[in-house]
Short mmCIF file of C-alpha atoms in Angstrom, two decimals:
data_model
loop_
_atom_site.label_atom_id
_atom_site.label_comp_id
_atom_site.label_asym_id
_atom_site.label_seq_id
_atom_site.Cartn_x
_atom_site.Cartn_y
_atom_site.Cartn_z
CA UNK A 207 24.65 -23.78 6.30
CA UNK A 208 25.52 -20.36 6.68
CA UNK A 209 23.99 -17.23 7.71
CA UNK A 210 23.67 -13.81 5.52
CA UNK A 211 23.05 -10.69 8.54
CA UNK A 212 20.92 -7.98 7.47
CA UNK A 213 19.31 -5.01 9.07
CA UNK A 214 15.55 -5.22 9.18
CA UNK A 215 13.60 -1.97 10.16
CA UNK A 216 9.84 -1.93 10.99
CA UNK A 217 8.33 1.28 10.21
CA UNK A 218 4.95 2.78 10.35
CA UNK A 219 3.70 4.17 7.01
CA UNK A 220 1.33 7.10 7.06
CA UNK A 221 1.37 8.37 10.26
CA UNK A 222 3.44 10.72 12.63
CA UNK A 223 3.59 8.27 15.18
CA UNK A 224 4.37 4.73 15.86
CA UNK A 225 1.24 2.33 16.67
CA UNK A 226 -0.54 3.74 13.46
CA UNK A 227 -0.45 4.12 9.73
CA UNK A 228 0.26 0.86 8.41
CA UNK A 229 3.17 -1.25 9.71
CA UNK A 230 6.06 -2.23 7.17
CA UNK A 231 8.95 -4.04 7.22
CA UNK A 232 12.55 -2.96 5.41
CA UNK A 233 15.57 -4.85 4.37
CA UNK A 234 18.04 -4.04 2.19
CA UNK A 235 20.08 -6.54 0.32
CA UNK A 236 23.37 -6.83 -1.62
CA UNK A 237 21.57 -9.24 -4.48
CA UNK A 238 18.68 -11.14 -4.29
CA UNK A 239 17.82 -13.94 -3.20
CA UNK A 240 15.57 -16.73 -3.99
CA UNK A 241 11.80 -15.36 -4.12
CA UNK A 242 11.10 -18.61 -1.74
CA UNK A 243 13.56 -16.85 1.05
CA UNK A 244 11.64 -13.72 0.77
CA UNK A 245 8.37 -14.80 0.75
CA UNK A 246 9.72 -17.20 3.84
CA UNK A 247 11.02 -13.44 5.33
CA UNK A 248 7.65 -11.98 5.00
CA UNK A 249 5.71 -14.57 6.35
CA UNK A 250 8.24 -14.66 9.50
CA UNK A 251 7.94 -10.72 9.84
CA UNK A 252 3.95 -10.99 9.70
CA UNK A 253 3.46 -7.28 8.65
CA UNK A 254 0.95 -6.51 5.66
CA UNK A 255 4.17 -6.35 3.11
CA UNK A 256 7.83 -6.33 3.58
CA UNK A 257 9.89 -4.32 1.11
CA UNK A 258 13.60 -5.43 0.11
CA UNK A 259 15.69 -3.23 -2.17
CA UNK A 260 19.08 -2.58 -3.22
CA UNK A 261 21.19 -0.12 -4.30
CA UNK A 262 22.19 0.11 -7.51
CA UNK A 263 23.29 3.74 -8.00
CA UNK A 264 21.46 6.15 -9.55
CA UNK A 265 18.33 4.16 -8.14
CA UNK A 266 17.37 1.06 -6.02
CA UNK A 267 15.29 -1.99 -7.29
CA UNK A 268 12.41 -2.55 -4.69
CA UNK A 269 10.48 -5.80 -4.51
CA UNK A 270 7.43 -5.75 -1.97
CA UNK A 271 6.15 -9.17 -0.84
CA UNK A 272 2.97 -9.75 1.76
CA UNK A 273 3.01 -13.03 4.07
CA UNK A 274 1.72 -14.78 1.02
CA UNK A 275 2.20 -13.45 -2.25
CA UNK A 276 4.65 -10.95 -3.99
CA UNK A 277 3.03 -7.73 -4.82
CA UNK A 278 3.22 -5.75 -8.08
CA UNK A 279 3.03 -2.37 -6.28
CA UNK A 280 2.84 -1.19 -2.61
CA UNK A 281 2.57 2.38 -1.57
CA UNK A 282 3.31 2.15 2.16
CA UNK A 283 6.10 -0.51 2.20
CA UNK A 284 7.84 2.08 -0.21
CA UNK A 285 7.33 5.14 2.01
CA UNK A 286 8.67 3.26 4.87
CA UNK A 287 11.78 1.97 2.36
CA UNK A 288 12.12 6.02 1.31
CA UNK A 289 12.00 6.31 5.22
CA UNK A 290 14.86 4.58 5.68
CA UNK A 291 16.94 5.46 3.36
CA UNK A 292 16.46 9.58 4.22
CA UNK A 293 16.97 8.57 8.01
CA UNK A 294 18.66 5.79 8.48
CA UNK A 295 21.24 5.45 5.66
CA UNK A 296 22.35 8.73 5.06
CA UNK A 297 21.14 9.73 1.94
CA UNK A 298 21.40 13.34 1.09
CA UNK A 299 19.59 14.06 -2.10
CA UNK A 300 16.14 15.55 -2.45
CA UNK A 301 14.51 12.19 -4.26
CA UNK A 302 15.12 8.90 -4.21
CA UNK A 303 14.40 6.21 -7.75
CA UNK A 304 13.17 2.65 -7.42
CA UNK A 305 12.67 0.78 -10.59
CA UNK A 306 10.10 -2.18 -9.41
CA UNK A 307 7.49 -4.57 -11.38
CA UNK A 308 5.26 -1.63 -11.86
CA UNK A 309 7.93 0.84 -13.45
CA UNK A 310 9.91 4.01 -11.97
CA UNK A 311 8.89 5.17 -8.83
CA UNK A 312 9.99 8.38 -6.88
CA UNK A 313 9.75 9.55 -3.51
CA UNK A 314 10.76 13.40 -2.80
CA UNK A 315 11.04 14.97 0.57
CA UNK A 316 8.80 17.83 1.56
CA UNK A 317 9.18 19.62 4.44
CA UNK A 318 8.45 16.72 7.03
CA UNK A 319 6.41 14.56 4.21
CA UNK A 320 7.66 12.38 1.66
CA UNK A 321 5.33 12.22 -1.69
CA UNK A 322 5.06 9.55 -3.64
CA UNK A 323 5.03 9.51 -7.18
CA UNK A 324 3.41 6.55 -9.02
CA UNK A 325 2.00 5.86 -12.05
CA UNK A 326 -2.34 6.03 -12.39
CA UNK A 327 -4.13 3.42 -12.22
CA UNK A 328 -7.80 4.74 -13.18
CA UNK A 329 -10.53 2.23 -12.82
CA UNK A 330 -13.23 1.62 -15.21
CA UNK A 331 -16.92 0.37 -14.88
CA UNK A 332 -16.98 -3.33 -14.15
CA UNK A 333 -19.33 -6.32 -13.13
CA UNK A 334 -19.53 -7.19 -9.56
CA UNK A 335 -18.98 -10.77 -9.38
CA UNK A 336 -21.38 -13.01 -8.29
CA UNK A 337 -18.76 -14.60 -5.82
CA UNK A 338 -17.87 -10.87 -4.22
CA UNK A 339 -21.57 -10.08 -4.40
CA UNK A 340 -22.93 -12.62 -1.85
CA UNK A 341 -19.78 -12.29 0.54
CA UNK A 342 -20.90 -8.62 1.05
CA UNK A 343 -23.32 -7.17 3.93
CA UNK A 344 -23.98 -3.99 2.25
CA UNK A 345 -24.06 -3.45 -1.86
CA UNK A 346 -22.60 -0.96 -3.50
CA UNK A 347 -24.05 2.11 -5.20
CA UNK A 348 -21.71 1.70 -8.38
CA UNK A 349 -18.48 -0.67 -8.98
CA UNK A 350 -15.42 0.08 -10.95
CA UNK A 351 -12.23 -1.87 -11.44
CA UNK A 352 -8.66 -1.37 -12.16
CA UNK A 353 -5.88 -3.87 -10.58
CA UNK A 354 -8.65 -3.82 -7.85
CA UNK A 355 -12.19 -3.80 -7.53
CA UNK A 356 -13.67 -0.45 -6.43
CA UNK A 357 -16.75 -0.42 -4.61
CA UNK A 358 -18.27 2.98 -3.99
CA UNK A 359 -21.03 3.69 -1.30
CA UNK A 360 -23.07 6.17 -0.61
CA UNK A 361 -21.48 7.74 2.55
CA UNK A 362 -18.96 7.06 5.30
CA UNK A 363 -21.32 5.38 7.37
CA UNK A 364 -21.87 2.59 5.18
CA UNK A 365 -18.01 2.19 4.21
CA UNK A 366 -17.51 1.97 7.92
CA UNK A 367 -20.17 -0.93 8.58
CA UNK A 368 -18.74 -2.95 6.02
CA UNK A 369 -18.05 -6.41 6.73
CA UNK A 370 -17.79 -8.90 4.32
CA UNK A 371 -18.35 -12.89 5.07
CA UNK A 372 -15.07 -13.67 5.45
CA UNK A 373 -15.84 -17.50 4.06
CA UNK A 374 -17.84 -16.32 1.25
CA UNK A 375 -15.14 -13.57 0.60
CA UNK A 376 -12.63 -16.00 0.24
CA UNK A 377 -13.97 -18.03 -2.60
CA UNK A 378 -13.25 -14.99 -4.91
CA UNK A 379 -9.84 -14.63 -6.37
CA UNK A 380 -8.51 -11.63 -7.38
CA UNK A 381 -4.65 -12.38 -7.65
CA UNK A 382 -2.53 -9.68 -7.05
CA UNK A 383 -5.28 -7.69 -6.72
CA UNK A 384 -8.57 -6.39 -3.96
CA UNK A 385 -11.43 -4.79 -2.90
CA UNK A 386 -11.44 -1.03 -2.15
CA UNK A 387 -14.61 -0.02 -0.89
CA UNK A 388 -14.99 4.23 -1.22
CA UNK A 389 -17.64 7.06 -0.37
CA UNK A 390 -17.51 10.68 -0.17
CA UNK A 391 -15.92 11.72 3.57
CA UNK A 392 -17.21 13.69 5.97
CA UNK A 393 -14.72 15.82 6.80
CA UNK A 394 -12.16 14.86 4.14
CA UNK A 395 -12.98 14.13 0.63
CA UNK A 396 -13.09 10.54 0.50
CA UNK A 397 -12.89 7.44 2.54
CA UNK A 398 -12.09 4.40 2.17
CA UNK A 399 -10.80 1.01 2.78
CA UNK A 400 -8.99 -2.27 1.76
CA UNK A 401 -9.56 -5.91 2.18
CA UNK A 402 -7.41 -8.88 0.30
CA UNK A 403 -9.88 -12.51 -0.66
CA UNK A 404 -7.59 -15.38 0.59
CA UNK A 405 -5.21 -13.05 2.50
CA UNK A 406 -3.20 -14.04 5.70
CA UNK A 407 -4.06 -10.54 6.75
CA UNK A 408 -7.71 -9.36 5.69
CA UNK A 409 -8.02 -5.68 5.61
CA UNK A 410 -4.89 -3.37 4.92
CA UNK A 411 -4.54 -0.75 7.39
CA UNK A 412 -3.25 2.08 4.59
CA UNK A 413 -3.08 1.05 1.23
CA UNK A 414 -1.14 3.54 -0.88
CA UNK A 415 -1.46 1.71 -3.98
CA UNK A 416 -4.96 1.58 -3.66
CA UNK A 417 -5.17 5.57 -4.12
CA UNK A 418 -3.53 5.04 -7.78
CA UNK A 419 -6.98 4.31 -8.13
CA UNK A 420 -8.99 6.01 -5.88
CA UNK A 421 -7.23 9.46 -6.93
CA UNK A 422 -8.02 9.53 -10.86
CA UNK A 423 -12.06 8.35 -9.81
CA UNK A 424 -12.81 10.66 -6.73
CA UNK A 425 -10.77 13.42 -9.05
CA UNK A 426 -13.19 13.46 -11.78
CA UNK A 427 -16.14 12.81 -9.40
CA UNK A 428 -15.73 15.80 -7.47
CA UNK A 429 -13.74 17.95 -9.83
CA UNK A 430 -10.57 18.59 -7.88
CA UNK A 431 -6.87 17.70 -8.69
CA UNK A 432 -5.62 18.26 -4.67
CA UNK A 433 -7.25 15.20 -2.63
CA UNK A 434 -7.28 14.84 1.09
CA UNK A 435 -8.46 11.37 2.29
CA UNK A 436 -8.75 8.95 5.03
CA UNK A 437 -8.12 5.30 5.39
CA UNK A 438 -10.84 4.00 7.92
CA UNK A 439 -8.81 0.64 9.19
CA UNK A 440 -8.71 0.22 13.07
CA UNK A 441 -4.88 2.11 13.14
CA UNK A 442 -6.10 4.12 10.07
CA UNK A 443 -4.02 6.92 7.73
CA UNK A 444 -3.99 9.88 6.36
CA UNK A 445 -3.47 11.22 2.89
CA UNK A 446 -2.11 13.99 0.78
CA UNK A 447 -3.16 13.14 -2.77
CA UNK A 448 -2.74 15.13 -6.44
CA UNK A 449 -4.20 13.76 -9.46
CA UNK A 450 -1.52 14.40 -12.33
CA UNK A 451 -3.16 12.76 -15.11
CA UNK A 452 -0.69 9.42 -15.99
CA UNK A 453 0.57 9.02 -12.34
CA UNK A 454 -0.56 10.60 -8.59
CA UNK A 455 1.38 12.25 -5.96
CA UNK A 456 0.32 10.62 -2.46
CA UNK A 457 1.90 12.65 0.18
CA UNK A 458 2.56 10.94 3.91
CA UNK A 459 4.84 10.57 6.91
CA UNK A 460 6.18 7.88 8.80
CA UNK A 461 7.62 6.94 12.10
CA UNK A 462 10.56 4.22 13.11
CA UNK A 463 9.32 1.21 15.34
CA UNK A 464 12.35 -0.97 15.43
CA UNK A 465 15.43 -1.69 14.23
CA UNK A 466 17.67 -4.81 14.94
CA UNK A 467 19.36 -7.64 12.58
CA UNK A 468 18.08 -10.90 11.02
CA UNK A 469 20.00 -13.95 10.17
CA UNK A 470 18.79 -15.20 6.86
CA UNK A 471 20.34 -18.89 6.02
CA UNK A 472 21.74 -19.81 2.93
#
């Protein structure tokens, strides 16, 4: 058996500073591997999602896989890849391309942000399950659903107070998708956060791909195309959102943790 070296960087996603935002893990690759060896990767790094990509020219094919399951779509494992590349790897253009399982993706510098440009995901009025209904401690005022359910409250108080049973909770399956629970903010314009049924890890600390949804509903709601929100995890995030009709611009920042080298057998 041999061993393929990589370089592995663990990056906080929307934040300034390490220790919040929402932790991610990078590798790029030179072809893929089997999605067993990733998954295996992922599960060994522990984070919410780790990203691989690699470079194929005029763009770079990202896959994003959690400690259990590969994703469709990940907002904050691909600012932390678009991190990388504009810091660590050279790269001297204005925006970098991904092609991934949900399409083209972009990610632009500006200033000291990177926006991310992905495609809307607008939710419609849905059913709660019964299943999702009797995990939760508080019920929601309305509930929508896109990939995810969206379950909107009445304020921030109540989004913050939510705890579902986490038995109950897990008897619903929502494969790839989860719960986003929402209200009007306080001092932003919404809130919100994000918990995974049958997860490894429960609630995501910053979900970007969540806001594909949550920008096109609190958009309409409150009549406004520029979006400033807040991810109420325990490390919690900060957003910059634009609704642009077919896809949303989520603005954010990020900060380096680590960098070192795995051996990956083969």
């Amino acid at each position: 058996m041999s061993l393929i070296k990589c370089k592995i960087y663990q990056i906080d996603a929307f934040t300034k500073d390490v220790f919040g935002g929402n932790p991610a893990c990078v590798i790029e690759l030179r072809e893929w591997l089997p999605e067993s060896v990733l998954l295996s990767i992922a599960k060994e790094n522990g984070v919410p999602e780790t990203a691989f990509f690699i470079n194929q020219g005029e763009y770079y094919h990202i896959r994003w896989f959690t400690p259990d399951i590969e994703m469709d779509l990940c907002g904050h494992a691909t600012l932390a890849t678009a991190h990388v590349i504009f810091n660590h790897l050279g790269y001297r253009y204005h925006t970098i391309r991904f092609r991934s399982a949900s399409g083209e993706l972009a990610v632009k510098r500006d200033n000291n942000l990177m926006v991310l440009d992905f495609p809307s995901r607008d939710p419609k009025p849905a059913h709660l399950p019964v299943e999702l209904a009797e995990s939760l401690n508080i019920q929601p005022q309305e509930v929508f659903k896109a990939r995810d359910y969206v379950l909107v409250y009445l304020n921030q108080n109540e989004v913050e107070a939510f705890a579902p049973n986490r038995a109950l909770f897990d008897r619903v399956n929502i494969n790839p998708g989860g719960v986003i629970v929402t209200a009007p903010g306080e001092y932003v314009d919404f809130v919100s956060r994000f918990f995974t049924p049958q997860a490894t890890i429960l609630e995501d600390p910053v979900t970007g791909s969540a806001h594909c949804s949550l920008i096109p509903f609190w958009g309409k709601r409150l009549g406004k195309t520029q979006l400033h929100a807040l991810q109420l995890s325990e490390r919690g995030g900060e957003l910059y959102c634009e609704d642009m009709g077919s896809r949303v611009l989520i603005k954010g920042s990020a900060a380096t943790y680590l960098v070192g080298e795995i051996g990956i057998p083969v």
